[in-house]
Amino acid sequence: MASAVVVAAGFVATGCKDIAPPADSGPSGPAASAVGNGRAVNPLDNPDGTKPGLAAITSTADKAKARSLIEKVATKGRGPKTGYERDKFGYAWMDSAPGGIPFARNGCDSRNDLLKRDGESVRFRAGSDCIVTTMTLHDPYTGKTIEWAKSRATTVQIDHVMPLSYDWQMGASRWTKGKREDIANDPLNLIPVDGPTNGAKSDSGPATWLPPNKQIRCSYVVRFAQVSLKYDLPVTTADKTMMLKQCED
């Protein structure tokens, strides 16, 4: 299950296990161009996830680099979901992940760290430099610009690019709890996005879900591969095949 987690409350959405392969429809033209209006960084230039957003990969050279990265990802079958619980990855948005991931133990929870990282015109609760109350988000998944306020929290959710349930099925069930806490809060694996779109993703891999915005799909699967490689987690053969396809020149 993807951590389709409501920004204000840590709510985890549920969804279908088996959905149709990603459609080729998606924003184009002005609807998609909003992605380029923010400070988004190419994931190939952001290997630790500390820089904002998810800029499109467009050049032939970068697409070749992307395919080379994805080729390094191991494959195996998706294991059973038996025993999976969100709490086995720690409580939502903890600041105390033990493995030295970026932003950990900085006095601000990982949810707000990500809103600060990707948001523009960020405003904080009075007396705080952590709790975000309003911001502008250029959502890479849809290409929309979202004017977000904490009072309308569900309009933006924090996506685990490599969903926690997927992690569990691909090997995280055998990890220490500390390592699971790391992947659940690692900024490399977290992107603030349009809430309903994230809910639709559920716990899908790239073979069954890709961002509606076609311009960002190569970047999305590169980020998926970066998380996979950092945590030595394989993906399914179908997912890897779809990932490579998104970065064809």
PDB file of N, CA and C in Angstrom, residues 84-178:
ATOM      1  N   TYR A  84       2.169  -7.167   6.914  1.00  0.00           N
ATOM      2  CA  TYR A  84       2.425  -5.742   6.707  1.00  0.00           C
ATOM      3  C   TYR A  84       1.504  -4.878   7.556  1.00  0.00           C
ATOM      4  N   GLU A  85       2.086  -3.930   8.246  1.00  0.00           N
ATOM      5  CA  GLU A  85       1.358  -2.879   8.957  1.00  0.00           C
ATOM      6  C   GLU A  85       2.181  -1.608   8.850  1.00  0.00           C
ATOM      7  N   ARG A  86       1.515  -0.486   8.671  1.00  0.00           N
ATOM      8  CA  ARG A  86       2.233   0.792   8.555  1.00  0.00           C
ATOM      9  C   ARG A  86       3.117   1.037   9.773  1.00  0.00           C
ATOM     10  N   ASP A  87       2.662   0.645  10.948  1.00  0.00           N
ATOM     11  CA  ASP A  87       3.426   0.894  12.171  1.00  0.00           C
ATOM     12  C   ASP A  87       4.767   0.171  12.197  1.00  0.00           C
ATOM     13  N   LYS A  88       4.921  -0.854  11.377  1.00  0.00           N
ATOM     14  CA  LYS A  88       6.196  -1.558  11.337  1.00  0.00           C
ATOM     15  C   LYS A  88       7.284  -0.734  10.656  1.00  0.00           C
ATOM     16  N   PHE A  89       6.891   0.407  10.074  1.00  0.00           N
ATOM     17  CA  PHE A  89       7.841   1.359   9.516  1.00  0.00           C
ATOM     18  C   PHE A  89       7.947   2.598  10.412  1.00  0.00           C
ATOM     19  N   GLY A  90       7.521   2.446  11.657  1.00  0.00           N
ATOM     20  CA  GLY A  90       7.544   3.572  12.585  1.00  0.00           C
ATOM     21  C   GLY A  90       6.296   4.421  12.453  1.00  0.00           C
ATOM     22  N   TYR A  91       6.095   5.299  13.423  1.00  0.00           N
ATOM     23  CA  TYR A  91       4.928   6.174  13.338  1.00  0.00           C
ATOM     24  C   TYR A  91       5.151   7.208  12.247  1.00  0.00           C
ATOM     25  N   ALA A  92       4.063   7.686  11.680  1.00  0.00           N
ATOM     26  CA  ALA A  92       4.146   8.537  10.501  1.00  0.00           C
ATOM     27  C   ALA A  92       4.918   9.821  10.765  1.00  0.00           C
ATOM     28  N   TRP A  93       5.896  10.091   9.905  1.00  0.00           N
ATOM     29  CA  TRP A  93       6.633  11.345   9.847  1.00  0.00           C
ATOM     30  C   TRP A  93       7.525  11.602  11.070  1.00  0.00           C
ATOM     31  N   MET A  94       8.032  10.527  11.637  1.00  0.00           N
ATOM     32  CA  MET A  94       8.922  10.641  12.777  1.00  0.00           C
ATOM     33  C   MET A  94      10.200  11.388  12.394  1.00  0.00           C
ATOM     34  N   ASP A  95      10.751  12.112  13.332  1.00  0.00           N
ATOM     35  CA  ASP A  95      11.997  12.857  13.110  1.00  0.00           C
ATOM     36  C   ASP A  95      13.203  12.090  13.631  1.00  0.00           C
ATOM     37  N   SER A  96      12.989  10.864  14.093  1.00  0.00           N
ATOM     38  CA  SER A  96      14.060  10.154  14.802  1.00  0.00           C
ATOM     39  C   SER A  96      14.517   8.889  14.092  1.00  0.00           C
ATOM     40  N   ALA A  97      14.363   8.814  12.768  1.00  0.00           N
ATOM     41  CA  ALA A  97      14.887   7.656  12.044  1.00  0.00           C
ATOM     42  C   ALA A  97      16.379   7.514  12.341  1.00  0.00           C
ATOM     43  N   PRO A  98      16.840   6.285  12.601  1.00  0.00           N
ATOM     44  CA  PRO A  98      18.173   6.121  13.188  1.00  0.00           C
ATOM     45  C   PRO A  98      19.342   6.047  12.221  1.00  0.00           C
ATOM     46  N   GLY A  99      19.086   5.948  10.904  1.00  0.00           N
ATOM     47  CA  GLY A  99      20.169   5.611   9.984  1.00  0.00           C
ATOM     48  C   GLY A  99      20.911   6.765   9.351  1.00  0.00           C
ATOM     49  N   GLY A 100      20.740   7.962   9.870  1.00  0.00           N
ATOM     50  CA  GLY A 100      21.471   9.092   9.327  1.00  0.00           C
ATOM     51  C   GLY A 100      20.930   9.619   8.015  1.00  0.00           C
ATOM     52  N   ILE A 101      19.651   9.413   7.735  1.00  0.00           N
ATOM     53  CA  ILE A 101      19.065   9.947   6.506  1.00  0.00           C
ATOM     54  C   ILE A 101      18.985  11.468   6.584  1.00  0.00           C
ATOM     55  N   PRO A 102      18.961  12.157   5.444  1.00  0.00           N
ATOM     56  CA  PRO A 102      18.862  13.618   5.462  1.00  0.00           C
ATOM     57  C   PRO A 102      17.618  14.100   6.208  1.00  0.00           C
ATOM     58  N   PHE A 103      17.761  15.220   6.878  1.00  0.00           N
ATOM     59  CA  PHE A 103      16.707  15.916   7.621  1.00  0.00           C
ATOM     60  C   PHE A 103      16.343  15.248   8.947  1.00  0.00           C
ATOM     61  N   ALA A 104      16.804  14.021   9.207  1.00  0.00           N
ATOM     62  CA  ALA A 104      16.430  13.346  10.453  1.00  0.00           C
ATOM     63  C   ALA A 104      17.030  14.069  11.649  1.00  0.00           C
ATOM     64  N   ARG A 105      16.283  14.081  12.733  1.00  0.00           N
ATOM     65  CA  ARG A 105      16.721  14.637  14.016  1.00  0.00           C
ATOM     66  C   ARG A 105      17.082  16.125  13.913  1.00  0.00           C
ATOM     67  N   ASN A 106      16.311  16.845  13.093  1.00  0.00           N
ATOM     68  CA  ASN A 106      16.552  18.283  12.952  1.00  0.00           C
ATOM     69  C   ASN A 106      15.519  19.113  13.704  1.00  0.00           C
ATOM     70  N   GLY A 107      14.678  18.450  14.505  1.00  0.00           N
ATOM     71  CA  GLY A 107      13.675  19.158  15.276  1.00  0.00           C
ATOM     72  C   GLY A 107      12.376  19.413  14.535  1.00  0.00           C
ATOM     73  N   CYS A 108      12.269  18.891  13.313  1.00  0.00           N
ATOM     74  CA  CYS A 108      11.057  19.076  12.507  1.00  0.00           C
ATOM     75  C   CYS A 108      10.680  17.737  11.889  1.00  0.00           C
ATOM     76  N   ASP A 109       9.409  17.366  11.939  1.00  0.00           N
ATOM     77  CA  ASP A 109       8.999  16.067  11.412  1.00  0.00           C
ATOM     78  C   ASP A 109       9.195  16.007   9.899  1.00  0.00           C
ATOM     79  N   SER A 110       9.303  14.798   9.365  1.00  0.00           N
ATOM     80  CA  SER A 110       9.640  14.637   7.954  1.00  0.00           C
ATOM     81  C   SER A 110       8.551  15.176   7.035  1.00  0.00           C
ATOM     82  N   ARG A 111       7.297  15.139   7.439  1.00  0.00           N
ATOM     83  CA  ARG A 111       6.215  15.708   6.623  1.00  0.00           C
ATOM     84  C   ARG A 111       6.464  17.188   6.351  1.00  0.00           C
ATOM     85  N   ASN A 112       6.716  17.941   7.407  1.00  0.00           N
ATOM     86  CA  ASN A 112       6.949  19.373   7.232  1.00  0.00           C
ATOM     87  C   ASN A 112       8.289  19.652   6.548  1.00  0.00           C
ATOM     88  N   ASP A 113       9.285  18.795   6.770  1.00  0.00           N
ATOM     89  CA  ASP A 113      10.542  18.936   6.042  1.00  0.00           C
ATOM     90  C   ASP A 113      10.300  18.904   4.536  1.00  0.00           C
ATOM     91  N   LEU A 114       9.431  17.991   4.095  1.00  0.00           N
ATOM     92  CA  LEU A 114       9.172  17.843   2.665  1.00  0.00           C
ATOM     93  C   LEU A 114       8.341  18.993   2.117  1.00  0.00           C
ATOM     94  N   LEU A 115       7.398  19.492   2.908  1.00  0.00           N
ATOM     95  CA  LEU A 115       6.628  20.655   2.468  1.00  0.00           C
ATOM     96  C   LEU A 115       7.546  21.861   2.301  1.00  0.00           C
ATOM     97  N   LYS A 116       8.486  22.017   3.236  1.00  0.00           N
ATOM     98  CA  LYS A 116       9.448  23.125   3.129  1.00  0.00           C
ATOM     99  C   LYS A 116      10.371  22.933   1.928  1.00  0.00           C
ATOM    100  N   ARG A 117      10.774  21.700   1.673  1.00  0.00           N
ATOM    101  CA  ARG A 117      11.689  21.433   0.572  1.00  0.00           C
ATOM    102  C   ARG A 117      11.059  21.784  -0.781  1.00  0.00           C
ATOM    103  N   ASP A 118       9.814  21.379  -0.984  1.00  0.00           N
ATOM    104  CA  ASP A 118       9.207  21.488  -2.310  1.00  0.00           C
ATOM    105  C   ASP A 118       8.275  22.686  -2.476  1.00  0.00           C
ATOM    106  N   GLY A 119       7.805  23.256  -1.378  1.00  0.00           N
ATOM    107  CA  GLY A 119       6.858  24.353  -1.479  1.00  0.00           C
ATOM    108  C   GLY A 119       7.508  25.683  -1.803  1.00  0.00           C
ATOM    109  N   GLU A 120       6.721  26.573  -2.386  1.00  0.00           N
ATOM    110  CA  GLU A 120       7.122  27.957  -2.599  1.00  0.00           C
ATOM    111  C   GLU A 120       6.186  28.854  -1.815  1.00  0.00           C
ATOM    112  N   SER A 121       6.644  30.049  -1.513  1.00  0.00           N
ATOM    113  CA  SER A 121       5.850  31.002  -0.717  1.00  0.00           C
ATOM    114  C   SER A 121       5.353  30.338   0.562  1.00  0.00           C
ATOM    115  N   VAL A 122       6.258  29.628   1.217  1.00  0.00           N
ATOM    116  CA  VAL A 122       5.907  28.864   2.420  1.00  0.00           C
ATOM    117  C   VAL A 122       5.693  29.814   3.594  1.00  0.00           C
ATOM    118  N   ARG A 123       4.617  29.580   4.324  1.00  0.00           N
ATOM    119  CA  ARG A 123       4.353  30.323   5.555  1.00  0.00           C
ATOM    120  C   ARG A 123       4.194  29.325   6.695  1.00  0.00           C
ATOM    121  N   PHE A 124       4.653  29.732   7.875  1.00  0.00           N
ATOM    122  CA  PHE A 124       4.672  28.843   9.027  1.00  0.00           C
ATOM    123  C   PHE A 124       3.694  29.305  10.100  1.00  0.00           C
ATOM    124  N   ARG A 125       3.346  28.370  10.964  1.00  0.00           N
ATOM    125  CA  ARG A 125       2.553  28.712  12.149  1.00  0.00           C
ATOM    126  C   ARG A 125       3.316  29.742  12.972  1.00  0.00           C
ATOM    127  N   ALA A 126       2.596  30.660  13.574  1.00  0.00           N
ATOM    128  CA  ALA A 126       3.218  31.710  14.375  1.00  0.00           C
ATOM    129  C   ALA A 126       4.146  31.101  15.427  1.00  0.00           C
ATOM    130  N   GLY A 127       5.367  31.594  15.495  1.00  0.00           N
ATOM    131  CA  GLY A 127       6.334  31.121  16.469  1.00  0.00           C
ATOM    132  C   GLY A 127       7.065  29.856  16.078  1.00  0.00           C
ATOM    133  N   SER A 128       6.819  29.356  14.853  1.00  0.00           N
ATOM    134  CA  SER A 128       7.445  28.106  14.415  1.00  0.00           C
ATOM    135  C   SER A 128       8.199  28.325  13.115  1.00  0.00           C
ATOM    136  N   ASP A 129       9.315  27.620  12.965  1.00  0.00           N
ATOM    137  CA  ASP A 129       9.987  27.582  11.668  1.00  0.00           C
ATOM    138  C   ASP A 129       9.900  26.174  11.088  1.00  0.00           C
ATOM    139  N   CYS A 130       8.906  25.392  11.560  1.00  0.00           N
ATOM    140  CA  CYS A 130       8.720  24.009  11.125  1.00  0.00           C
ATOM    141  C   CYS A 130       7.339  23.775  10.529  1.00  0.00           C
ATOM    142  N   ILE A 131       6.304  24.142  11.234  1.00  0.00           N
ATOM    143  CA  ILE A 131       4.943  23.745  10.854  1.00  0.00           C
ATOM    144  C   ILE A 131       4.420  24.648   9.744  1.00  0.00           C
ATOM    145  N   VAL A 132       4.304  24.069   8.545  1.00  0.00           N
ATOM    146  CA  VAL A 132       3.860  24.814   7.370  1.00  0.00           C
ATOM    147  C   VAL A 132       2.339  24.966   7.413  1.00  0.00           C
ATOM    148  N   THR A 133       1.876  26.186   7.194  1.00  0.00           N
ATOM    149  CA  THR A 133       0.426  26.434   7.186  1.00  0.00           C
ATOM    150  C   THR A 133      -0.112  26.736   5.798  1.00  0.00           C
ATOM    151  N   THR A 134       0.685  27.360   4.936  1.00  0.00           N
ATOM    152  CA  THR A 134       0.296  27.592   3.546  1.00  0.00           C
ATOM    153  C   THR A 134       1.535  27.532   2.658  1.00  0.00           C
ATOM    154  N   MET A 135       1.310  27.181   1.396  1.00  0.00           N
ATOM    155  CA  MET A 135       2.409  27.141   0.432  1.00  0.00           C
ATOM    156  C   MET A 135       1.830  26.980  -0.960  1.00  0.00           C
ATOM    157  N   THR A 136       2.671  27.186  -1.956  1.00  0.00           N
ATOM    158  CA  THR A 136       2.339  26.878  -3.345  1.00  0.00           C
ATOM    159  C   THR A 136       3.154  25.667  -3.763  1.00  0.00           C
ATOM    160  N   LEU A 137       2.475  24.660  -4.324  1.00  0.00           N
ATOM    161  CA  LEU A 137       3.161  23.444  -4.758  1.00  0.00           C
ATOM    162  C   LEU A 137       2.969  23.256  -6.256  1.00  0.00           C
ATOM    163  N   HIS A 138       4.074  23.108  -6.989  1.00  0.00           N
ATOM    164  CA  HIS A 138       4.027  22.706  -8.393  1.00  0.00           C
ATOM    165  C   HIS A 138       4.097  21.183  -8.407  1.00  0.00           C
ATOM    166  N   ASP A 139       2.949  20.546  -8.567  1.00  0.00           N
ATOM    167  CA  ASP A 139       2.851  19.096  -8.429  1.00  0.00           C
ATOM    168  C   ASP A 139       3.395  18.388  -9.670  1.00  0.00           C
ATOM    169  N   PRO A 140       4.449  17.597  -9.524  1.00  0.00           N
ATOM    170  CA  PRO A 140       4.999  16.922 -10.698  1.00  0.00           C
ATOM    171  C   PRO A 140       4.082  15.849 -11.265  1.00  0.00           C
ATOM    172  N   TYR A 141       3.288  15.204 -10.437  1.00  0.00           N
ATOM    173  CA  TYR A 141       2.477  14.081 -10.908  1.00  0.00           C
ATOM    174  C   TYR A 141       1.365  14.512 -11.859  1.00  0.00           C
ATOM    175  N   THR A 142       0.805  15.693 -11.648  1.00  0.00           N
ATOM    176  CA  THR A 142      -0.301  16.148 -12.491  1.00  0.00           C
ATOM    177  C   THR A 142       0.045  17.357 -13.347  1.00  0.00           C
ATOM    178  N   GLY A 143       1.106  18.078 -13.000  1.00  0.00           N
ATOM    179  CA  GLY A 143       1.437  19.316 -13.679  1.00  0.00           C
ATOM    180  C   GLY A 143       0.660  20.512 -13.161  1.00  0.00           C
ATOM    181  N   LYS A 144      -0.146  20.303 -12.133  1.00  0.00           N
ATOM    182  CA  LYS A 144      -0.955  21.391 -11.585  1.00  0.00           C
ATOM    183  C   LYS A 144      -0.171  22.216 -10.567  1.00  0.00           C
ATOM    184  N   THR A 145      -0.558  23.474 -10.446  1.00  0.00           N
ATOM    185  CA  THR A 145      -0.081  24.311  -9.349  1.00  0.00           C
ATOM    186  C   THR A 145      -1.168  24.330  -8.287  1.00  0.00           C
ATOM    187  N   ILE A 146      -0.806  23.942  -7.070  1.00  0.00           N
ATOM    188  CA  ILE A 146      -1.768  23.816  -5.974  1.00  0.00           C
ATOM    189  C   ILE A 146      -1.465  24.864  -4.913  1.00  0.00           C
ATOM    190  N   GLU A 147      -2.459  25.664  -4.600  1.00  0.00           N
ATOM    191  CA  GLU A 147      -2.348  26.605  -3.477  1.00  0.00           C
ATOM    192  C   GLU A 147      -2.848  25.864  -2.245  1.00  0.00           C
ATOM    193  N   TRP A 148      -1.903  25.431  -1.424  1.00  0.00           N
ATOM    194  CA  TRP A 148      -2.241  24.551  -0.309  1.00  0.00           C
ATOM    195  C   TRP A 148      -2.318  25.325   0.997  1.00  0.00           C
ATOM    196  N   ALA A 149      -3.301  24.944   1.816  1.00  0.00           N
ATOM    197  CA  ALA A 149      -3.416  25.463   3.180  1.00  0.00           C
ATOM    198  C   ALA A 149      -3.670  24.294   4.116  1.00  0.00           C
ATOM    199  N   LYS A 150      -3.131  24.367   5.306  1.00  0.00           N
ATOM    200  CA  LYS A 150      -3.282  23.295   6.293  1.00  0.00           C
ATOM    201  C   LYS A 150      -4.743  23.006   6.586  1.00  0.00           C
ATOM    202  N   SER A 151      -5.600  24.021   6.445  1.00  0.00           N
ATOM    203  CA  SER A 151      -7.032  23.824   6.680  1.00  0.00           C
ATOM    204  C   SER A 151      -7.678  22.955   5.599  1.00  0.00           C
ATOM    205  N   ARG A 152      -6.984  22.778   4.469  1.00  0.00           N
ATOM    206  CA  ARG A 152      -7.457  21.900   3.392  1.00  0.00           C
ATOM    207  C   ARG A 152      -6.384  20.837   3.135  1.00  0.00           C
ATOM    208  N   ALA A 153      -6.042  20.139   4.177  1.00  0.00           N
ATOM    209  CA  ALA A 153      -4.848  19.286   4.168  1.00  0.00           C
ATOM    210  C   ALA A 153      -4.867  18.220   3.083  1.00  0.00           C
ATOM    211  N   THR A 154      -6.027  17.657   2.755  1.00  0.00           N
ATOM    212  CA  THR A 154      -6.064  16.510   1.858  1.00  0.00           C
ATOM    213  C   THR A 154      -5.738  16.861   0.411  1.00  0.00           C
ATOM    214  N   THR A 155      -5.670  18.137   0.083  1.00  0.00           N
ATOM    215  CA  THR A 155      -5.337  18.496  -1.294  1.00  0.00           C
ATOM    216  C   THR A 155      -3.892  18.148  -1.653  1.00  0.00           C
ATOM    217  N   VAL A 156      -3.029  18.012  -0.656  1.00  0.00           N
ATOM    218  CA  VAL A 156      -1.650  17.577  -0.870  1.00  0.00           C
ATOM    219  C   VAL A 156      -1.347  16.428   0.086  1.00  0.00           C
ATOM    220  N   GLN A 157      -0.751  15.385  -0.440  1.00  0.00           N
ATOM    221  CA  GLN A 157      -0.300  14.264   0.367  1.00  0.00           C
ATOM    222  C   GLN A 157       1.170  14.009   0.073  1.00  0.00           C
ATOM    223  N   ILE A 158       1.824  13.304   0.981  1.00  0.00           N
ATOM    224  CA  ILE A 158       3.228  12.943   0.787  1.00  0.00           C
ATOM    225  C   ILE A 158       3.279  11.517   0.247  1.00  0.00           C
ATOM    226  N   ASP A 159       3.780  11.368  -0.962  1.00  0.00           N
ATOM    227  CA  ASP A 159       3.866  10.050  -1.576  1.00  0.00           C
ATOM    228  C   ASP A 159       5.175   9.363  -1.229  1.00  0.00           C
ATOM    229  N   HIS A 160       5.087   8.096  -0.842  1.00  0.00           N
ATOM    230  CA  HIS A 160       6.263   7.232  -0.821  1.00  0.00           C
ATOM    231  C   HIS A 160       6.417   6.700  -2.236  1.00  0.00           C
ATOM    232  N   VAL A 161       7.431   7.169  -2.942  1.00  0.00           N
ATOM    233  CA  VAL A 161       7.620   6.782  -4.337  1.00  0.00           C
ATOM    234  C   VAL A 161       7.654   5.262  -4.453  1.00  0.00           C
ATOM    235  N   MET A 162       8.466   4.623  -3.654  1.00  0.00           N
ATOM    236  CA  MET A 162       8.464   3.165  -3.547  1.00  0.00           C
ATOM    237  C   MET A 162       7.593   2.841  -2.341  1.00  0.00           C
ATOM    238  N   PRO A 163       6.346   2.434  -2.566  1.00  0.00           N
ATOM    239  CA  PRO A 163       5.379   2.308  -1.467  1.00  0.00           C
ATOM    240  C   PRO A 163       5.845   1.359  -0.369  1.00  0.00           C
ATOM    241  N   LEU A 164       5.451   1.654   0.847  1.00  0.00           N
ATOM    242  CA  LEU A 164       5.922   0.864   1.978  1.00  0.00           C
ATOM    243  C   LEU A 164       5.447  -0.583   1.904  1.00  0.00           C
ATOM    244  N   SER A 165       4.227  -0.804   1.466  1.00  0.00           N
ATOM    245  CA  SER A 165       3.751  -2.176   1.309  1.00  0.00           C
ATOM    246  C   SER A 165       4.563  -2.917   0.245  1.00  0.00           C
ATOM    247  N   TYR A 166       4.893  -2.213  -0.827  1.00  0.00           N
ATOM    248  CA  TYR A 166       5.743  -2.782  -1.882  1.00  0.00           C
ATOM    249  C   TYR A 166       7.109  -3.137  -1.287  1.00  0.00           C
ATOM    250  N   ASP A 167       7.670  -2.222  -0.496  1.00  0.00           N
ATOM    251  CA  ASP A 167       8.951  -2.490   0.170  1.00  0.00           C
ATOM    252  C   ASP A 167       8.872  -3.769   1.001  1.00  0.00           C
ATOM    253  N   TRP A 168       7.790  -3.881   1.745  1.00  0.00           N
ATOM    254  CA  TRP A 168       7.590  -5.047   2.615  1.00  0.00           C
ATOM    255  C   TRP A 168       7.619  -6.333   1.783  1.00  0.00           C
ATOM    256  N   GLN A 169       6.907  -6.312   0.670  1.00  0.00           N
ATOM    257  CA  GLN A 169       6.793  -7.503  -0.164  1.00  0.00           C
ATOM    258  C   GLN A 169       8.085  -7.835  -0.912  1.00  0.00           C
ATOM    259  N   MET A 170       8.930  -6.835  -1.100  1.00  0.00           N
ATOM    260  CA  MET A 170      10.168  -7.052  -1.844  1.00  0.00           C
ATOM    261  C   MET A 170      11.373  -7.296  -0.933  1.00  0.00           C
ATOM    262  N   GLY A 171      11.159  -7.368   0.374  1.00  0.00           N
ATOM    263  CA  GLY A 171      12.253  -7.730   1.269  1.00  0.00           C
ATOM    264  C   GLY A 171      12.326  -6.993   2.584  1.00  0.00           C
ATOM    265  N   ALA A 172      11.618  -5.859   2.713  1.00  0.00           N
ATOM    266  CA  ALA A 172      11.705  -5.083   3.948  1.00  0.00           C
ATOM    267  C   ALA A 172      11.091  -5.801   5.143  1.00  0.00           C
ATOM    268  N   SER A 173      10.292  -6.836   4.895  1.00  0.00           N
ATOM    269  CA  SER A 173       9.736  -7.618   6.011  1.00  0.00           C
ATOM    270  C   SER A 173      10.831  -8.258   6.847  1.00  0.00           C
ATOM    271  N   ARG A 174      12.015  -8.421   6.263  1.00  0.00           N
ATOM    272  CA  ARG A 174      13.130  -9.058   6.976  1.00  0.00           C
ATOM    273  C   ARG A 174      14.110  -8.046   7.551  1.00  0.00           C
ATOM    274  N   TRP A 175      13.837  -6.781   7.371  1.00  0.00           N
ATOM    275  CA  TRP A 175      14.723  -5.732   7.876  1.00  0.00           C
ATOM    276  C   TRP A 175      14.534  -5.486   9.368  1.00  0.00           C
ATOM    277  N   THR A 176      15.488  -4.775   9.938  1.00  0.00           N
ATOM    278  CA  THR A 176      15.288  -4.228  11.280  1.00  0.00           C
ATOM    279  C   THR A 176      14.259  -3.104  11.190  1.00  0.00           C
ATOM    280  N   LYS A 177      13.611  -2.823  12.302  1.00  0.00           N
ATOM    281  CA  LYS A 177      12.633  -1.738  12.299  1.00  0.00           C
ATOM    282  C   LYS A 177      13.305  -0.405  11.983  1.00  0.00           C
ATOM    283  N   GLY A 178      14.552  -0.233  12.435  1.00  0.00           N
ATOM    284  CA  GLY A 178      15.267   1.006  12.168  1.00  0.00           C
ATOM    285  C   GLY A 178      15.447   1.261  10.681  1.00  0.00           C
TER     286      GLY A 178
END
